[in-house]
Amino acid sequence: MNIIIAIIVLGVLVFVHEFGHFIVAKWAGVYVEKFSIGFGPVLLRKKYGETEYVLSALPLGGYVKMYGEQNDDEPGQETYDPSKEGRSFKDKSGWQKAAIIFAGPLFNVIFAIIIFWGLYMTGIPAYSPVIGTVEQGSIAEKAGLKSGDKIAEVNNEKIRSWNEFASIIADKPNEQVTIKLTDGRNISLTVGEKEAADIFGDKEKIGAIGAALQIDAVVGDVVPNMPAEKAGLLKGDKILSVNGEPVSSWNKSAELIRGQPDKELTLLVERQGKEMTFNITPKLTEQGSGENKKTVGLIGISPIDGDITVRYGPVDAMVMGLEKSFELTKIIYIGFAKLVQREIPADSLGGPILIVETAAQSAESGFAALLIFMAAISINLAVFNLLPIPVLDGGQLAIIAAEGIMGRPLGEKALGAFQMFGLLVIISLMVFAFYNDIMRLIR
């Protein structure tokens, strides 16, 4: 079932990518000979109009074969067809060629935006904008905020979830804001700042007021093959204590677990009104990069998704979908840069096996989680294909740009050498990613 889920996910994403090339090639008037998804044994082959459509068993790639891509439109060659005169890919202008090549990654990004747009409209789990804890002596306490206060607006902007409130505060260090509460009170304060780590462990300054959401220590998702699952923890379990120390919130339980990597812990858990004890050893895990790298303990659990569902109108949902897609794209590019700079270990790269595992975990968390995974992989596919490596779309765009600057096509020998280099790079990356998958399974 996991493999079937992964095949469906990859098949859809490859189709979206190749359809981008296909539809823009048709628009540009190029004769498209074949539209193929996958490789290996052919499952379906059908010709409609001038194009042959092929579906193969393994959806780990695809291609759109255009007349003139491989010098098959030269008079005197067996493949030359005078009826296709003027419809060769090679005969199109530089910007038309670039549009055809760029359309594949672009459609992957558009697909991700559409997924996020739909999710934001249909509703996403979130936490109510209710203050759980207020630090003693903090900006929030001095301004009069207290536990249980529910936020209605910030600077006249409606607040629907805690995440919206936290995002606004984080973006406004040292700025004055007016917080309106549901009981009618208006509280003005100047946001402070604190140092926080981003997804890569790099430190940055964000806004803070000393108020936090209190999430109950109730287990949401349990990651397969991690210590929590192996010990028997289940979704819905409420953590009461860790090594005898009482737990009042998710943050407290996470702090106690993360701070004791590779040491056996005793968790007291409440399940359906009964108390149970579990002995779990957190997995030693490195997080962050460079000077910010640190070792923490993880057992493979996450909190419940939220206590409310937030839905947005079509316009707001589209804006948020664009923002989310841009954020993911930025994260992926930074990740590639840090891989090259060796700030992120090379063994973090994954291949087909990791995709199968992650797709399965996402599907177990629900259809929405699977869609988010598809959006993330779709953007990954777009970013990867735009790398300036021959054979990839980015490499072809670089060649088109070089030919435009020189005012003539690249020589066949130079082009062949570039393509061979690109092929070796891609094969090396694939082998290395697959090796990482195998080693990850062994570990």
CSV table of C-alpha atoms in Angstrom, one decimal:
chain,number,residue,atom,x,y,z
A,1,MET,CA,0.0,0.0,0.0
A,2,ASN,CA,2.9,2.4,0.8
A,3,ILE,CA,4.4,1.7,-2.6
A,4,ILE,CA,1.1,2.3,-4.3
A,5,ILE,CA,0.6,5.6,-2.5
A,6,ALA,CA,4.2,6.7,-3.5
A,7,ILE,CA,3.6,5.7,-7.1
A,8,ILE,CA,0.4,7.7,-7.2
A,9,VAL,CA,2.1,10.8,-5.7
A,10,LEU,CA,5.1,10.6,-8.0
A,11,GLY,CA,2.9,9.8,-11.0
A,12,VAL,CA,0.8,12.9,-10.5
A,13,LEU,CA,3.8,15.1,-10.0
A,14,VAL,CA,5.6,13.8,-13.1
A,15,PHE,CA,2.4,14.2,-15.1
A,16,VAL,CA,2.1,17.8,-14.0
A,17,HIS,CA,5.7,18.6,-14.8
A,18,GLU,CA,5.6,17.0,-18.3
A,19,PHE,CA,2.1,18.5,-19.0
A,20,GLY,CA,3.7,21.9,-18.5
A,21,HIS,CA,6.2,21.2,-21.3
A,22,PHE,CA,3.6,19.6,-23.5
A,23,ILE,CA,0.9,22.3,-23.3
A,24,VAL,CA,3.3,25.2,-23.9
A,25,ALA,CA,5.0,23.3,-26.8
A,26,LYS,CA,1.6,22.8,-28.4
A,27,TRP,CA,0.8,26.5,-27.8
A,28,ALA,CA,4.1,27.4,-29.5
A,29,GLY,CA,3.2,25.3,-32.5
A,30,VAL,CA,5.8,22.5,-32.0
A,31,TYR,CA,5.0,19.1,-33.4
A,32,VAL,CA,4.9,16.9,-30.2
A,33,GLU,CA,5.6,13.3,-31.2
A,34,LYS,CA,5.3,11.6,-27.8
A,35,PHE,CA,4.0,12.3,-24.3
A,36,SER,CA,5.4,9.7,-21.9
A,37,ILE,CA,5.1,9.1,-18.2
A,38,GLY,CA,7.3,6.6,-16.4
A,39,PHE,CA,9.8,4.0,-17.6
A,40,GLY,CA,10.0,0.2,-17.7
A,41,PRO,CA,7.2,-2.0,-19.0
A,42,VAL,CA,4.6,-0.1,-21.0
A,43,LEU,CA,1.1,-0.3,-19.4
A,44,LEU,CA,-0.8,1.9,-21.9
A,45,ARG,CA,0.0,3.2,-25.4
A,46,LYS,CA,-2.5,5.2,-27.5
A,47,LYS,CA,-2.2,7.8,-30.3
A,48,TYR,CA,-4.6,10.7,-30.4
A,49,GLY,CA,-4.1,13.1,-33.3
A,50,GLU,CA,-0.4,13.6,-34.0
A,51,THR,CA,0.8,12.7,-30.5
A,52,GLU,CA,1.4,9.2,-29.0
A,53,TYR,CA,0.6,8.9,-25.3
A,54,VAL,CA,2.5,6.3,-23.2
A,55,LEU,CA,2.2,5.2,-19.6
A,56,SER,CA,4.9,3.0,-18.1
A,57,ALA,CA,5.1,1.1,-14.9
A,58,LEU,CA,7.6,3.1,-12.9
A,59,PRO,CA,6.6,6.8,-12.6
A,60,LEU,CA,10.0,8.1,-11.6
A,61,GLY,CA,10.3,10.3,-14.7
A,62,GLY,CA,8.8,11.2,-18.1
A,63,TYR,CA,9.5,13.1,-21.2
A,64,VAL,CA,7.9,15.1,-24.0
A,65,LYS,CA,9.5,14.2,-27.4
A,66,MET,CA,9.4,17.2,-29.7
A,67,TYR,CA,10.2,17.1,-33.4
A,68,GLY,CA,13.6,18.7,-34.0
A,69,GLU,CA,15.0,18.2,-30.5
A,70,GLN,CA,17.6,15.7,-31.7
A,71,ASN,CA,18.5,17.1,-35.1
A,72,ASP,CA,15.8,14.8,-36.7
A,73,ASP,CA,14.4,17.6,-38.8
A,74,GLU,CA,17.4,18.0,-41.2
A,75,PRO,CA,16.6,17.3,-44.9
A,76,GLY,CA,18.2,14.1,-46.1
A,77,GLN,CA,17.7,12.3,-42.7
A,78,GLU,CA,15.4,9.3,-42.6
A,79,THR,CA,13.3,11.1,-39.9
A,80,TYR,CA,12.9,14.3,-41.9
A,81,ASP,CA,9.3,15.0,-42.7
A,82,PRO,CA,8.5,18.0,-44.9
A,83,SER,CA,4.9,18.2,-43.6
A,84,LYS,CA,6.3,19.2,-40.2
A,85,GLU,CA,8.3,22.1,-41.7
A,86,GLY,CA,8.2,25.1,-39.4
A,87,ARG,CA,7.0,23.0,-36.4
A,88,SER,CA,10.4,21.9,-35.2
A,89,PHE,CA,11.5,22.8,-31.7
A,90,LYS,CA,14.8,23.9,-33.1
A,91,ASP,CA,13.1,26.4,-35.4
A,92,LYS,CA,11.4,28.2,-32.6
A,93,SER,CA,12.7,31.5,-31.2
A,94,GLY,CA,14.9,31.6,-28.1
A,95,TRP,CA,12.1,32.9,-25.8
A,96,GLN,CA,9.7,30.2,-27.1
A,97,LYS,CA,12.2,27.4,-26.4
A,98,ALA,CA,12.8,28.9,-22.9
A,99,ALA,CA,9.0,29.1,-22.3
A,100,ILE,CA,8.6,25.4,-23.2
A,101,ILE,CA,11.5,24.3,-20.9
A,102,PHE,CA,10.5,26.6,-18.0
A,103,ALA,CA,6.9,25.5,-18.2
A,104,GLY,CA,7.6,22.1,-16.5
A,105,PRO,CA,9.0,23.5,-13.2
A,106,LEU,CA,6.5,26.4,-13.4
A,107,PHE,CA,3.5,23.9,-13.5
A,108,ASN,CA,5.0,22.1,-10.5
A,109,VAL,CA,5.0,25.4,-8.5
A,110,ILE,CA,1.4,26.2,-9.7
A,111,PHE,CA,0.3,22.8,-8.7
A,112,ALA,CA,1.6,23.4,-5.1
A,113,ILE,CA,-0.1,26.8,-5.0
A,114,ILE,CA,-3.4,25.2,-6.0
A,115,ILE,CA,-3.0,22.5,-3.3
A,116,PHE,CA,-2.4,25.1,-0.6
A,117,TRP,CA,-5.2,27.3,-1.9
A,118,GLY,CA,-7.7,24.4,-1.7
A,119,LEU,CA,-6.5,23.4,1.8
A,120,TYR,CA,-6.8,27.0,3.2
A,121,MET,CA,-10.3,27.2,1.7
A,122,THR,CA,-11.6,23.9,2.9
A,123,GLY,CA,-10.0,24.4,6.4
A,124,ILE,CA,-6.8,23.7,8.3
A,125,PRO,CA,-6.5,22.5,11.9
A,126,ALA,CA,-5.3,25.3,14.3
A,127,TYR,CA,-5.3,26.4,17.9
A,128,SER,CA,-7.6,29.0,19.3
A,129,PRO,CA,-5.9,32.4,19.8
A,130,VAL,CA,-6.1,32.1,23.6
A,131,ILE,CA,-3.2,33.0,25.9
A,132,GLY,CA,-2.1,30.0,27.9
A,133,THR,CA,0.9,31.3,30.0
A,134,VAL,CA,2.3,34.7,30.6
A,135,GLU,CA,5.9,35.1,31.8
A,136,GLN,CA,6.4,37.0,35.0
A,137,GLY,CA,7.8,40.5,34.4
A,138,SER,CA,7.3,40.2,30.7
A,139,ILE,CA,5.9,42.8,28.3
A,140,ALA,CA,2.6,40.9,28.1
A,141,GLU,CA,2.2,40.9,31.9
A,142,LYS,CA,3.1,44.6,32.3
A,143,ALA,CA,0.6,45.4,29.5
A,144,GLY,CA,-2.2,43.6,31.4
A,145,LEU,CA,-2.5,40.4,29.4
A,146,LYS,CA,-3.3,37.2,31.4
A,147,SER,CA,-3.9,33.5,31.0
A,148,GLY,CA,-7.3,32.9,29.3
A,149,ASP,CA,-7.4,36.1,27.3
A,150,LYS,CA,-8.7,35.5,23.8
A,151,ILE,CA,-7.3,37.7,21.0
A,152,ALA,CA,-9.8,39.1,18.5
A,153,GLU,CA,-7.6,41.6,16.5
A,154,VAL,CA,-4.1,43.0,16.2
A,155,ASN,CA,-3.8,46.5,14.7
A,156,ASN,CA,-7.4,46.1,13.4
A,157,GLU,CA,-6.5,42.8,11.6
A,158,LYS,CA,-8.8,39.9,12.5
A,159,ILE,CA,-7.1,37.0,14.3
A,160,ARG,CA,-8.6,33.5,13.7
A,161,SER,CA,-5.8,31.3,15.2
A,162,TRP,CA,-2.9,31.4,17.5
A,163,ASN,CA,-0.5,31.0,14.6
A,164,GLU,CA,-1.8,34.2,13.0
A,165,PHE,CA,-1.2,36.1,16.2
A,166,ALA,CA,2.2,34.6,16.8
A,167,SER,CA,3.3,35.3,13.2
A,168,ILE,CA,2.3,39.0,13.5
A,169,ILE,CA,4.2,39.4,16.8
A,170,ALA,CA,7.2,37.6,15.4
A,171,ASP,CA,7.3,40.0,12.4
A,172,LYS,CA,7.2,43.2,14.5
A,173,PRO,CA,10.2,43.4,16.9
A,174,ASN,CA,10.4,46.8,18.6
A,175,GLU,CA,7.1,48.0,17.0
A,176,GLN,CA,4.0,49.2,18.8
A,177,VAL,CA,0.8,47.1,18.4
A,178,THR,CA,-2.7,47.3,19.6
A,179,ILE,CA,-4.3,44.0,20.7
A,180,LYS,CA,-8.1,43.8,20.9
A,181,LEU,CA,-9.5,41.1,23.1
A,182,THR,CA,-12.9,39.4,22.8
A,183,ASP,CA,-13.9,40.9,26.1
A,184,GLY,CA,-13.6,44.4,24.5
A,185,ARG,CA,-10.3,45.5,26.1
A,186,ASN,CA,-7.7,47.2,23.9
A,187,ILE,CA,-4.1,46.8,25.0
A,188,SER,CA,-1.2,48.7,23.4
A,189,LEU,CA,2.3,47.5,23.9
A,190,THR,CA,5.7,47.7,22.2
A,191,VAL,CA,6.9,44.3,21.0
A,192,GLY,CA,10.3,43.1,22.4
A,193,GLU,CA,12.7,40.8,20.6
A,194,LYS,CA,14.4,37.5,21.3
A,195,GLU,CA,16.8,35.2,19.5
A,196,ALA,CA,15.3,32.1,17.9
A,197,ALA,CA,16.5,29.3,15.6
A,198,ASP,CA,15.1,28.8,12.1
A,199,ILE,CA,14.5,25.4,10.4
A,200,PHE,CA,18.3,25.1,9.8
A,201,GLY,CA,19.3,26.1,13.3
A,202,ASP,CA,20.5,29.5,12.3
A,203,LYS,CA,19.8,32.3,14.8
A,204,GLU,CA,17.6,35.3,14.0
A,205,LYS,CA,15.9,38.1,15.9
A,206,ILE,CA,12.1,37.9,16.1
A,207,GLY,CA,9.4,39.8,18.0
A,208,ALA,CA,8.3,38.5,21.5
A,209,ILE,CA,6.0,39.7,24.3
A,210,GLY,CA,6.3,36.8,26.8
A,211,ALA,CA,2.9,35.2,26.2
A,212,ALA,CA,2.6,31.6,25.0
A,213,LEU,CA,0.0,29.1,23.8
A,214,GLN,CA,-0.5,26.3,26.2
A,215,ILE,CA,-0.9,23.0,24.3
A,216,ASP,CA,-1.9,20.0,26.3
A,217,ALA,CA,0.6,17.2,26.4
A,218,VAL,CA,-1.6,14.9,24.3
A,219,VAL,CA,0.0,12.8,21.6
A,220,GLY,CA,-1.1,13.5,18.1
A,221,ASP,CA,0.9,11.7,15.4
A,222,VAL,CA,3.3,8.8,16.3
A,223,VAL,CA,6.2,8.4,13.8
A,224,PRO,CA,6.7,4.8,12.5
A,225,ASN,CA,9.9,3.0,13.6
A,226,MET,CA,10.7,5.7,16.2
A,227,PRO,CA,11.1,4.9,20.0
A,228,ALA,CA,7.6,6.0,20.9
A,229,GLU,CA,5.9,3.6,18.5
A,230,LYS,CA,8.2,0.8,19.5
A,231,ALA,CA,7.4,1.4,23.1
A,232,GLY,CA,3.6,1.4,22.4
A,233,LEU,CA,2.6,5.0,22.7
A,234,LEU,CA,-0.7,5.8,20.8
A,235,LYS,CA,-2.4,8.8,19.4
A,236,GLY,CA,-4.5,10.4,22.2
A,237,ASP,CA,-2.2,9.4,25.0
A,238,LYS,CA,-1.8,12.2,27.6
A,239,ILE,CA,1.7,12.5,29.1
A,240,LEU,CA,1.4,13.1,32.9
A,241,SER,CA,5.1,13.0,33.9
A,242,VAL,CA,8.6,12.3,32.6
A,243,ASN,CA,10.9,10.6,35.0
A,244,GLY,CA,8.6,11.6,37.8
A,245,GLU,CA,8.5,15.3,36.9
A,246,PRO,CA,4.9,16.5,36.4
A,247,VAL,CA,4.1,17.7,32.9
A,248,SER,CA,1.5,20.5,32.5
A,249,SER,CA,2.0,21.3,28.7
A,250,TRP,CA,3.4,19.9,25.5
A,251,ASN,CA,6.3,22.3,25.7
A,252,LYS,CA,7.3,21.0,29.1
A,253,SER,CA,7.2,17.3,28.0
A,254,ALA,CA,9.2,18.2,24.8
A,255,GLU,CA,11.8,20.0,26.9
A,256,LEU,CA,12.3,17.1,29.3
A,257,ILE,CA,12.5,14.5,26.4
A,258,ARG,CA,14.8,16.6,24.1
A,259,GLY,CA,17.2,17.3,26.9
A,260,GLN,CA,18.0,13.7,27.6
A,261,PRO,CA,19.2,12.0,24.4
A,262,ASP,CA,20.1,8.3,24.5
A,263,LYS,CA,18.9,8.0,28.2
A,264,GLU,CA,16.0,5.8,29.2
A,265,LEU,CA,13.0,7.8,30.4
A,266,THR,CA,9.9,6.7,32.3
A,267,LEU,CA,6.7,8.3,30.9
A,268,LEU,CA,3.5,8.2,32.9
A,269,VAL,CA,0.6,8.3,30.5
A,270,GLU,CA,-3.1,8.5,30.8
A,271,ARG,CA,-5.0,6.4,28.2
A,272,GLN,CA,-8.8,6.2,28.3
A,273,GLY,CA,-8.9,7.1,32.0
A,274,LYS,CA,-6.2,4.6,33.0
A,275,GLU,CA,-2.6,5.4,33.9
A,276,MET,CA,0.2,3.5,32.1
A,277,THR,CA,4.0,3.6,32.3
A,278,PHE,CA,6.3,3.4,29.4
A,279,ASN,CA,10.1,3.1,29.3
A,280,ILE,CA,11.5,5.0,26.3
A,281,THR,CA,15.0,5.9,25.2
A,282,PRO,CA,15.0,9.1,23.0
A,283,LYS,CA,16.9,8.7,19.8
A,284,LEU,CA,20.1,10.8,19.7
A,285,THR,CA,19.5,13.4,16.9
A,286,GLU,CA,21.6,16.3,15.6
A,287,GLN,CA,19.7,19.5,14.7
A,288,GLY,CA,20.9,22.7,13.3
A,289,SER,CA,24.1,23.3,11.3
A,290,GLY,CA,27.5,24.8,11.8
A,291,GLU,CA,28.0,26.5,15.1
A,292,ASN,CA,24.3,26.1,15.9
A,293,LYS,CA,24.4,22.3,15.7
A,294,LYS,CA,23.2,20.6,18.9
A,295,THR,CA,22.3,17.1,20.0
A,296,VAL,CA,18.7,16.4,21.2
A,297,GLY,CA,16.6,13.4,22.0
A,298,LEU,CA,13.6,12.6,19.9
A,299,ILE,CA,11.0,9.8,20.5
A,300,GLY,CA,8.9,10.5,17.4
A,301,ILE,CA,5.7,12.1,18.6
A,302,SER,CA,3.9,15.4,17.7
A,303,PRO,CA,1.1,17.3,19.5
A,304,ILE,CA,-2.6,17.2,18.3
A,305,ASP,CA,-3.2,19.4,15.3
A,306,GLY,CA,-5.4,21.9,17.0
A,307,ASP,CA,-8.8,22.5,18.6
A,308,ILE,CA,-10.4,24.5,15.8
A,309,THR,CA,-10.6,24.5,12.0
A,310,VAL,CA,-9.8,27.8,10.2
A,311,ARG,CA,-11.2,28.4,6.7
A,312,TYR,CA,-10.3,31.3,4.5
A,313,GLY,CA,-12.1,33.0,1.5
A,314,PRO,CA,-10.8,32.4,-2.0
A,315,VAL,CA,-8.7,35.6,-2.2
A,316,ASP,CA,-7.1,35.2,1.3
A,317,ALA,CA,-6.5,31.5,0.6
A,318,MET,CA,-4.7,32.3,-2.7
A,319,VAL,CA,-2.5,34.9,-1.0
A,320,MET,CA,-1.6,32.4,1.7
A,321,GLY,CA,-1.0,29.6,-0.8
A,322,LEU,CA,1.4,31.9,-2.7
A,323,GLU,CA,3.2,32.8,0.6
A,324,LYS,CA,3.5,29.2,1.6
A,325,SER,CA,4.8,28.1,-1.7
A,326,PHE,CA,7.4,31.0,-1.7
A,327,GLU,CA,8.4,30.0,1.8
A,328,LEU,CA,8.9,26.4,0.8
A,329,THR,CA,10.9,27.4,-2.3
A,330,LYS,CA,13.1,29.7,-0.2
A,331,ILE,CA,13.8,26.9,2.3
A,332,ILE,CA,14.7,24.4,-0.4
A,333,TYR,CA,17.1,26.8,-2.1
A,334,ILE,CA,18.8,27.6,1.2
A,335,GLY,CA,18.9,23.9,1.9
A,336,PHE,CA,20.7,23.2,-1.4
A,337,ALA,CA,23.2,26.0,-0.6
A,338,LYS,CA,23.9,24.6,2.8
A,339,LEU,CA,24.4,21.1,1.3
A,340,VAL,CA,27.0,22.6,-1.0
A,341,GLN,CA,28.7,24.5,1.8
A,342,ARG,CA,28.6,21.3,3.9
A,343,GLU,CA,26.6,23.0,6.7
A,344,ILE,CA,24.0,20.3,6.2
A,345,PRO,CA,25.3,16.7,6.2
A,346,ALA,CA,25.2,15.0,2.7
A,347,ASP,CA,23.5,11.9,4.2
A,348,SER,CA,20.4,14.0,4.7
A,349,LEU,CA,19.7,13.6,1.0
A,350,GLY,CA,17.0,10.9,0.3
A,351,GLY,CA,15.9,8.9,-2.7
A,352,PRO,CA,12.9,6.7,-3.7
A,353,ILE,CA,12.8,4.7,-0.4
A,354,LEU,CA,12.7,7.9,1.7
A,355,ILE,CA,9.9,9.2,-0.6
A,356,VAL,CA,7.9,6.0,-0.1
A,357,GLU,CA,8.4,6.1,3.7
A,358,THR,CA,7.4,9.8,3.9
A,359,ALA,CA,4.4,9.4,1.6
A,360,ALA,CA,3.2,6.6,3.8
A,361,GLN,CA,3.6,8.6,7.0
A,362,SER,CA,1.8,11.5,5.4
A,363,ALA,CA,-1.1,9.3,4.3
A,364,GLU,CA,-1.4,7.8,7.8
A,365,SER,CA,-1.8,11.4,9.1
A,366,GLY,CA,-4.7,12.0,6.8
A,367,PHE,CA,-5.5,13.2,3.3
A,368,ALA,CA,-4.6,16.8,4.0
A,369,ALA,CA,-1.1,15.8,5.2
A,370,LEU,CA,-0.6,13.8,2.0
A,371,LEU,CA,-1.6,16.8,-0.1
A,372,ILE,CA,0.9,19.0,1.8
A,373,PHE,CA,3.6,16.3,1.2
A,374,MET,CA,2.7,16.4,-2.5
A,375,ALA,CA,3.0,20.2,-2.6
A,376,ALA,CA,6.4,20.1,-0.9
A,377,ILE,CA,7.7,17.4,-3.3
A,378,SER,CA,6.3,19.3,-6.3
A,379,ILE,CA,8.3,22.4,-5.3
A,380,ASN,CA,11.3,20.2,-4.7
A,381,LEU,CA,11.0,18.9,-8.2
A,382,ALA,CA,10.7,22.4,-9.6
A,383,VAL,CA,13.7,23.7,-7.7
A,384,PHE,CA,15.9,20.6,-8.6
A,385,ASN,CA,15.0,20.8,-12.3
A,386,LEU,CA,16.0,24.4,-12.4
A,387,LEU,CA,19.6,23.7,-11.2
A,388,PRO,CA,22.0,24.7,-14.0
A,389,ILE,CA,23.0,21.1,-14.7
A,390,PRO,CA,22.9,19.9,-18.4
A,391,VAL,CA,20.1,17.4,-19.0
A,392,LEU,CA,17.9,19.2,-16.4
A,393,ASP,CA,15.6,22.0,-17.4
A,394,GLY,CA,17.9,24.6,-15.8
A,395,GLY,CA,20.8,23.3,-17.9
A,396,GLN,CA,18.8,23.6,-21.1
A,397,LEU,CA,17.8,27.1,-20.1
A,398,ALA,CA,21.5,27.9,-19.6
A,399,ILE,CA,22.3,26.5,-23.1
A,400,ILE,CA,19.5,28.6,-24.7
A,401,ALA,CA,20.8,31.7,-22.9
A,402,ALA,CA,24.4,31.0,-24.1
A,403,GLU,CA,23.2,30.5,-27.7
A,404,GLY,CA,21.3,33.7,-27.5
A,405,ILE,CA,24.4,35.6,-26.3
A,406,MET,CA,26.6,34.0,-28.9
A,407,GLY,CA,24.1,34.4,-31.7
A,408,ARG,CA,24.6,30.8,-32.9
A,409,PRO,CA,23.9,27.2,-31.7
A,410,LEU,CA,26.5,25.4,-29.6
A,411,GLY,CA,28.6,22.9,-31.6
A,412,GLU,CA,27.6,19.3,-31.4
A,413,LYS,CA,30.8,18.3,-29.6
A,414,ALA,CA,30.4,20.9,-27.0
A,415,LEU,CA,26.7,20.1,-26.5
A,416,GLY,CA,27.5,16.4,-26.3
A,417,ALA,CA,30.2,17.0,-23.7
A,418,PHE,CA,27.8,19.2,-21.6
A,419,GLN,CA,25.1,16.6,-21.7
A,420,MET,CA,27.4,13.8,-20.8
A,421,PHE,CA,28.7,15.8,-17.8
A,422,GLY,CA,25.1,16.5,-16.7
A,423,LEU,CA,24.1,12.9,-17.1
A,424,LEU,CA,27.1,11.8,-14.9
A,425,VAL,CA,26.1,14.3,-12.2
A,426,ILE,CA,22.5,13.2,-12.2
A,427,ILE,CA,23.4,9.5,-12.1
A,428,SER,CA,25.9,10.2,-9.2
A,429,LEU,CA,23.3,12.0,-7.2
A,430,MET,CA,20.7,9.2,-7.8
A,431,VAL,CA,23.2,6.5,-6.7
A,432,PHE,CA,24.2,8.6,-3.6
A,433,ALA,CA,20.6,9.3,-2.6
A,434,PHE,CA,19.8,5.6,-3.0
A,435,TYR,CA,22.9,4.7,-0.9
A,436,ASN,CA,21.6,7.0,1.8
A,437,ASP,CA,18.2,5.3,1.7
A,438,ILE,CA,19.9,1.9,2.2
A,439,MET,CA,22.1,3.1,5.0
A,440,ARG,CA,19.1,4.8,6.7
A,441,LEU,CA,17.2,1.5,6.6
A,442,ILE,CA,20.2,-0.4,8.1
A,443,ARG,CA,20.6,2.2,10.9
